[in-house]
């Protein structure tokens, strides 16, 4: 489902981005209790589609 949402977002954003621009990273922040080990099939599928699983929170460091 997250992979399909990314595909839909890419299609919607295609007409709004300046040519040559792209989304730097796709991060999934889960809203509920969910987690994956690095070796689970679901986690590997996210990685293959360029989606980083962040868990429940994204922290900005800097």
mmCIF file of N, CA and C in Angstrom:
data_model
loop_
_atom_site.group_PDB
_atom_site.id
_atom_site.type_symbol
_atom_site.label_atom_id
_atom_site.label_comp_id
_atom_site.label_asym_id
_atom_site.label_seq_id
_atom_site.Cartn_x
_atom_site.Cartn_y
_atom_site.Cartn_z
ATOM 1 N N UNK A 1 0.817 -1.192 0.000
ATOM 2 C CA UNK A 1 0.000 0.000 0.000
ATOM 3 C C UNK A 1 0.861 1.256 0.000
ATOM 4 N N UNK A 2 1.921 1.273 0.784
ATOM 5 C CA UNK A 2 2.819 2.431 0.820
ATOM 6 C C UNK A 2 3.513 2.593 -0.530
ATOM 7 N N UNK A 3 3.857 1.487 -1.161
ATOM 8 C CA UNK A 3 4.513 1.544 -2.461
ATOM 9 C C UNK A 3 3.565 2.136 -3.500
ATOM 10 N N UNK A 4 2.308 1.746 -3.458
ATOM 11 C CA UNK A 4 1.314 2.298 -4.380
ATOM 12 C C UNK A 4 1.091 3.789 -4.124
ATOM 13 N N UNK A 5 1.092 4.191 -2.862
ATOM 14 C CA UNK A 5 0.930 5.613 -2.532
ATOM 15 C C UNK A 5 2.098 6.434 -3.068
ATOM 16 N N UNK A 6 3.301 5.881 -3.006
ATOM 17 C CA UNK A 6 4.452 6.589 -3.555
ATOM 18 C C UNK A 6 4.278 6.770 -5.060
ATOM 19 N N UNK A 7 3.841 5.725 -5.753
ATOM 20 C CA UNK A 7 3.642 5.800 -7.202
ATOM 21 C C UNK A 7 2.606 6.871 -7.550
ATOM 22 N N UNK A 8 1.529 6.942 -6.774
ATOM 23 C CA UNK A 8 0.503 7.968 -6.999
ATOM 24 C C UNK A 8 1.060 9.367 -6.743
ATOM 25 N N UNK A 9 1.851 9.515 -5.697
ATOM 26 C CA UNK A 9 2.446 10.816 -5.377
ATOM 27 C C UNK A 9 3.403 11.261 -6.477
ATOM 28 N N UNK A 10 4.186 10.333 -6.997
ATOM 29 C CA UNK A 10 5.114 10.656 -8.078
ATOM 30 C C UNK A 10 4.338 11.157 -9.295
ATOM 31 N N UNK A 11 3.237 10.483 -9.618
ATOM 32 C CA UNK A 11 2.418 10.897 -10.758
ATOM 33 C C UNK A 11 1.826 12.292 -10.540
ATOM 34 N N UNK A 12 1.361 12.565 -9.329
ATOM 35 C CA UNK A 12 0.785 13.881 -9.039
ATOM 36 C C UNK A 12 1.838 14.989 -9.053
ATOM 37 N N UNK A 13 3.002 14.702 -8.544
ATOM 38 C CA UNK A 13 4.058 15.716 -8.444
ATOM 39 C C UNK A 13 4.773 15.970 -9.766
ATOM 40 N N UNK A 14 4.683 15.051 -10.688
ATOM 41 C CA UNK A 14 5.396 15.157 -11.962
ATOM 42 C C UNK A 14 5.140 16.503 -12.648
ATOM 43 N N UNK A 15 3.911 16.985 -12.630
ATOM 44 C CA UNK A 15 3.557 18.233 -13.304
ATOM 45 C C UNK A 15 3.884 19.467 -12.476
ATOM 46 N N UNK A 16 4.271 19.285 -11.214
ATOM 47 C CA UNK A 16 4.517 20.415 -10.333
ATOM 48 C C UNK A 16 5.996 20.692 -10.076
ATOM 49 N N UNK A 17 6.829 19.749 -10.391
ATOM 50 C CA UNK A 17 8.261 19.929 -10.171
ATOM 51 C C UNK A 17 8.912 20.587 -11.385
ATOM 52 N N UNK A 18 9.900 21.410 -11.131
ATOM 53 C CA UNK A 18 10.691 22.002 -12.204
ATOM 54 C C UNK A 18 11.468 20.876 -12.882
ATOM 55 N N UNK A 19 11.571 20.894 -14.206
ATOM 56 C CA UNK A 19 12.331 19.831 -14.883
ATOM 57 C C UNK A 19 13.725 19.668 -14.278
ATOM 58 N N UNK A 20 14.080 18.437 -14.017
ATOM 59 C CA UNK A 20 15.371 18.125 -13.418
ATOM 60 C C UNK A 20 15.315 17.979 -11.907
ATOM 61 N N UNK A 21 14.248 18.468 -11.279
ATOM 62 C CA UNK A 21 14.104 18.305 -9.836
ATOM 63 C C UNK A 21 13.470 16.952 -9.539
ATOM 64 N N UNK A 22 13.749 16.454 -8.326
ATOM 65 C CA UNK A 22 13.156 15.191 -7.888
ATOM 66 C C UNK A 22 13.018 15.215 -6.379
ATOM 67 N N UNK A 23 12.268 14.300 -5.855
ATOM 68 C CA UNK A 23 12.127 14.154 -4.412
ATOM 69 C C UNK A 23 13.425 13.513 -3.899
ATOM 70 N N UNK A 24 14.042 14.134 -2.902
ATOM 71 C CA UNK A 24 15.337 13.666 -2.406
ATOM 72 C C UNK A 24 15.218 12.317 -1.703
ATOM 73 N N UNK A 25 14.182 12.123 -0.894
ATOM 74 C CA UNK A 25 14.020 10.842 -0.220
ATOM 75 C C UNK A 25 12.559 10.632 0.148
ATOM 76 N N UNK A 26 12.181 9.382 0.150
ATOM 77 C CA UNK A 26 10.835 8.979 0.540
ATOM 78 C C UNK A 26 10.945 8.262 1.873
ATOM 79 N N UNK A 27 10.248 8.769 2.866
ATOM 80 C CA UNK A 27 10.322 8.204 4.215
ATOM 81 C C UNK A 27 8.916 7.843 4.674
ATOM 82 N N UNK A 28 8.753 6.623 5.168
ATOM 83 C CA UNK A 28 7.463 6.200 5.725
ATOM 84 C C UNK A 28 7.550 6.315 7.237
ATOM 85 N N UNK A 29 6.716 7.179 7.794
ATOM 86 C CA UNK A 29 6.590 7.314 9.239
ATOM 87 C C UNK A 29 5.274 6.654 9.616
ATOM 88 N N UNK A 30 5.335 5.548 10.340
ATOM 89 C CA UNK A 30 4.143 4.771 10.680
ATOM 90 C C UNK A 30 3.308 5.494 11.731
ATOM 91 N N UNK A 31 2.007 5.448 11.565
ATOM 92 C CA UNK A 31 1.104 6.080 12.514
ATOM 93 C C UNK A 31 0.630 5.147 13.615
ATOM 94 N N UNK A 32 0.915 3.903 13.495
ATOM 95 C CA UNK A 32 0.467 2.924 14.490
ATOM 96 C C UNK A 32 1.585 1.975 14.860
ATOM 97 N N UNK A 33 1.252 0.945 15.612
ATOM 98 C CA UNK A 33 2.277 -0.005 16.046
ATOM 99 C C UNK A 33 2.694 -0.934 14.901
ATOM 100 N N UNK A 34 3.849 -0.669 14.342
ATOM 101 C CA UNK A 34 4.360 -1.490 13.247
ATOM 102 C C UNK A 34 5.881 -1.453 13.290
ATOM 103 N N UNK A 35 6.492 -2.519 12.893
ATOM 104 C CA UNK A 35 7.944 -2.575 12.865
ATOM 105 C C UNK A 35 8.404 -3.735 12.010
ATOM 106 N N UNK A 36 9.567 -3.591 11.437
ATOM 107 C CA UNK A 36 10.129 -4.623 10.586
ATOM 108 C C UNK A 36 11.582 -4.833 10.960
ATOM 109 N N UNK A 37 12.022 -6.068 10.859
ATOM 110 C CA UNK A 37 13.461 -6.300 10.972
ATOM 111 C C UNK A 37 14.057 -6.006 9.601
ATOM 112 N N UNK A 38 15.345 -5.801 9.538
ATOM 113 C CA UNK A 38 16.006 -5.470 8.271
ATOM 114 C C UNK A 38 15.887 -6.593 7.245
ATOM 115 N N UNK A 39 15.678 -7.814 7.689
ATOM 116 C CA UNK A 39 15.660 -8.942 6.777
ATOM 117 C C UNK A 39 14.252 -9.368 6.348
ATOM 118 N N UNK A 40 13.220 -8.727 6.848
ATOM 119 C CA UNK A 40 11.858 -9.114 6.469
ATOM 120 C C UNK A 40 11.583 -8.739 5.022
ATOM 121 N N UNK A 41 10.743 -9.524 4.395
ATOM 122 C CA UNK A 41 10.401 -9.313 2.987
ATOM 123 C C UNK A 41 9.800 -7.928 2.765
ATOM 124 N N UNK A 42 8.911 -7.487 3.648
ATOM 125 C CA UNK A 42 8.276 -6.180 3.494
ATOM 126 C C UNK A 42 9.318 -5.063 3.522
ATOM 127 N N UNK A 43 10.283 -5.176 4.391
ATOM 128 C CA UNK A 43 11.343 -4.163 4.494
ATOM 129 C C UNK A 43 12.192 -4.147 3.228
ATOM 130 N N UNK A 44 12.494 -5.320 2.709
ATOM 131 C CA UNK A 44 13.275 -5.398 1.465
ATOM 132 C C UNK A 44 12.510 -4.796 0.297
ATOM 133 N N UNK A 45 11.195 -5.010 0.251
ATOM 134 C CA UNK A 45 10.382 -4.430 -0.829
ATOM 135 C C UNK A 45 10.375 -2.909 -0.744
ATOM 136 N N UNK A 46 10.274 -2.366 0.470
ATOM 137 C CA UNK A 46 10.345 -0.920 0.632
ATOM 138 C C UNK A 46 11.686 -0.398 0.127
ATOM 139 N N UNK A 47 12.762 -1.066 0.504
ATOM 140 C CA UNK A 47 14.101 -0.672 0.068
ATOM 141 C C UNK A 47 14.219 -0.702 -1.458
ATOM 142 N N UNK A 48 13.660 -1.726 -2.076
ATOM 143 C CA UNK A 48 13.724 -1.858 -3.535
ATOM 144 C C UNK A 48 12.993 -0.725 -4.240
ATOM 145 N N UNK A 49 11.983 -0.162 -3.574
ATOM 146 C CA UNK A 49 11.206 0.923 -4.166
ATOM 147 C C UNK A 49 11.639 2.297 -3.662
ATOM 148 N N UNK A 50 12.761 2.346 -2.971
ATOM 149 C CA UNK A 50 13.321 3.621 -2.543
ATOM 150 C C UNK A 50 12.589 4.284 -1.400
ATOM 151 N N UNK A 51 11.979 3.496 -0.530
ATOM 152 C CA UNK A 51 11.239 4.026 0.612
ATOM 153 C C UNK A 51 11.945 3.602 1.891
ATOM 154 N N UNK A 52 12.292 4.590 2.708
ATOM 155 C CA UNK A 52 12.946 4.315 3.988
ATOM 156 C C UNK A 52 11.888 4.206 5.078
ATOM 157 N N UNK A 53 11.939 3.154 5.878
ATOM 158 C CA UNK A 53 11.019 2.991 6.998
ATOM 159 C C UNK A 53 11.645 3.644 8.220
ATOM 160 N N UNK A 54 10.979 4.668 8.761
ATOM 161 C CA UNK A 54 11.533 5.428 9.886
ATOM 162 C C UNK A 54 10.930 5.056 11.225
ATOM 163 N N UNK A 55 9.933 4.206 11.249
ATOM 164 C CA UNK A 55 9.268 3.890 12.520
ATOM 165 C C UNK A 55 8.185 4.918 12.821
ATOM 166 N N UNK A 56 8.212 5.475 14.028
ATOM 167 C CA UNK A 56 7.154 6.384 14.450
ATOM 168 C C UNK A 56 7.559 7.851 14.449
ATOM 169 N N UNK A 57 8.835 8.136 14.222
ATOM 170 C CA UNK A 57 9.278 9.508 14.349
ATOM 171 C C UNK A 57 10.493 9.768 13.446
ATOM 172 N N UNK A 58 10.539 10.967 12.896
ATOM 173 C CA UNK A 58 11.698 11.391 12.120
ATOM 174 C C UNK A 58 12.339 12.531 12.901
ATOM 175 N N UNK A 59 13.618 12.422 13.135
ATOM 176 C CA UNK A 59 14.349 13.469 13.849
ATOM 177 C C UNK A 59 15.277 14.180 12.881
ATOM 178 N N UNK A 60 15.261 15.497 12.948
ATOM 179 C CA UNK A 60 16.152 16.299 12.126
ATOM 180 C C UNK A 60 17.404 16.563 12.947
ATOM 181 N N UNK A 61 18.536 16.172 12.408
ATOM 182 C CA UNK A 61 19.814 16.357 13.103
ATOM 183 C C UNK A 61 20.562 17.460 12.377
ATOM 184 N N UNK A 62 21.042 18.380 13.124
ATOM 185 C CA UNK A 62 21.830 19.401 12.444
ATOM 186 C C UNK A 62 21.789 20.647 13.156
#
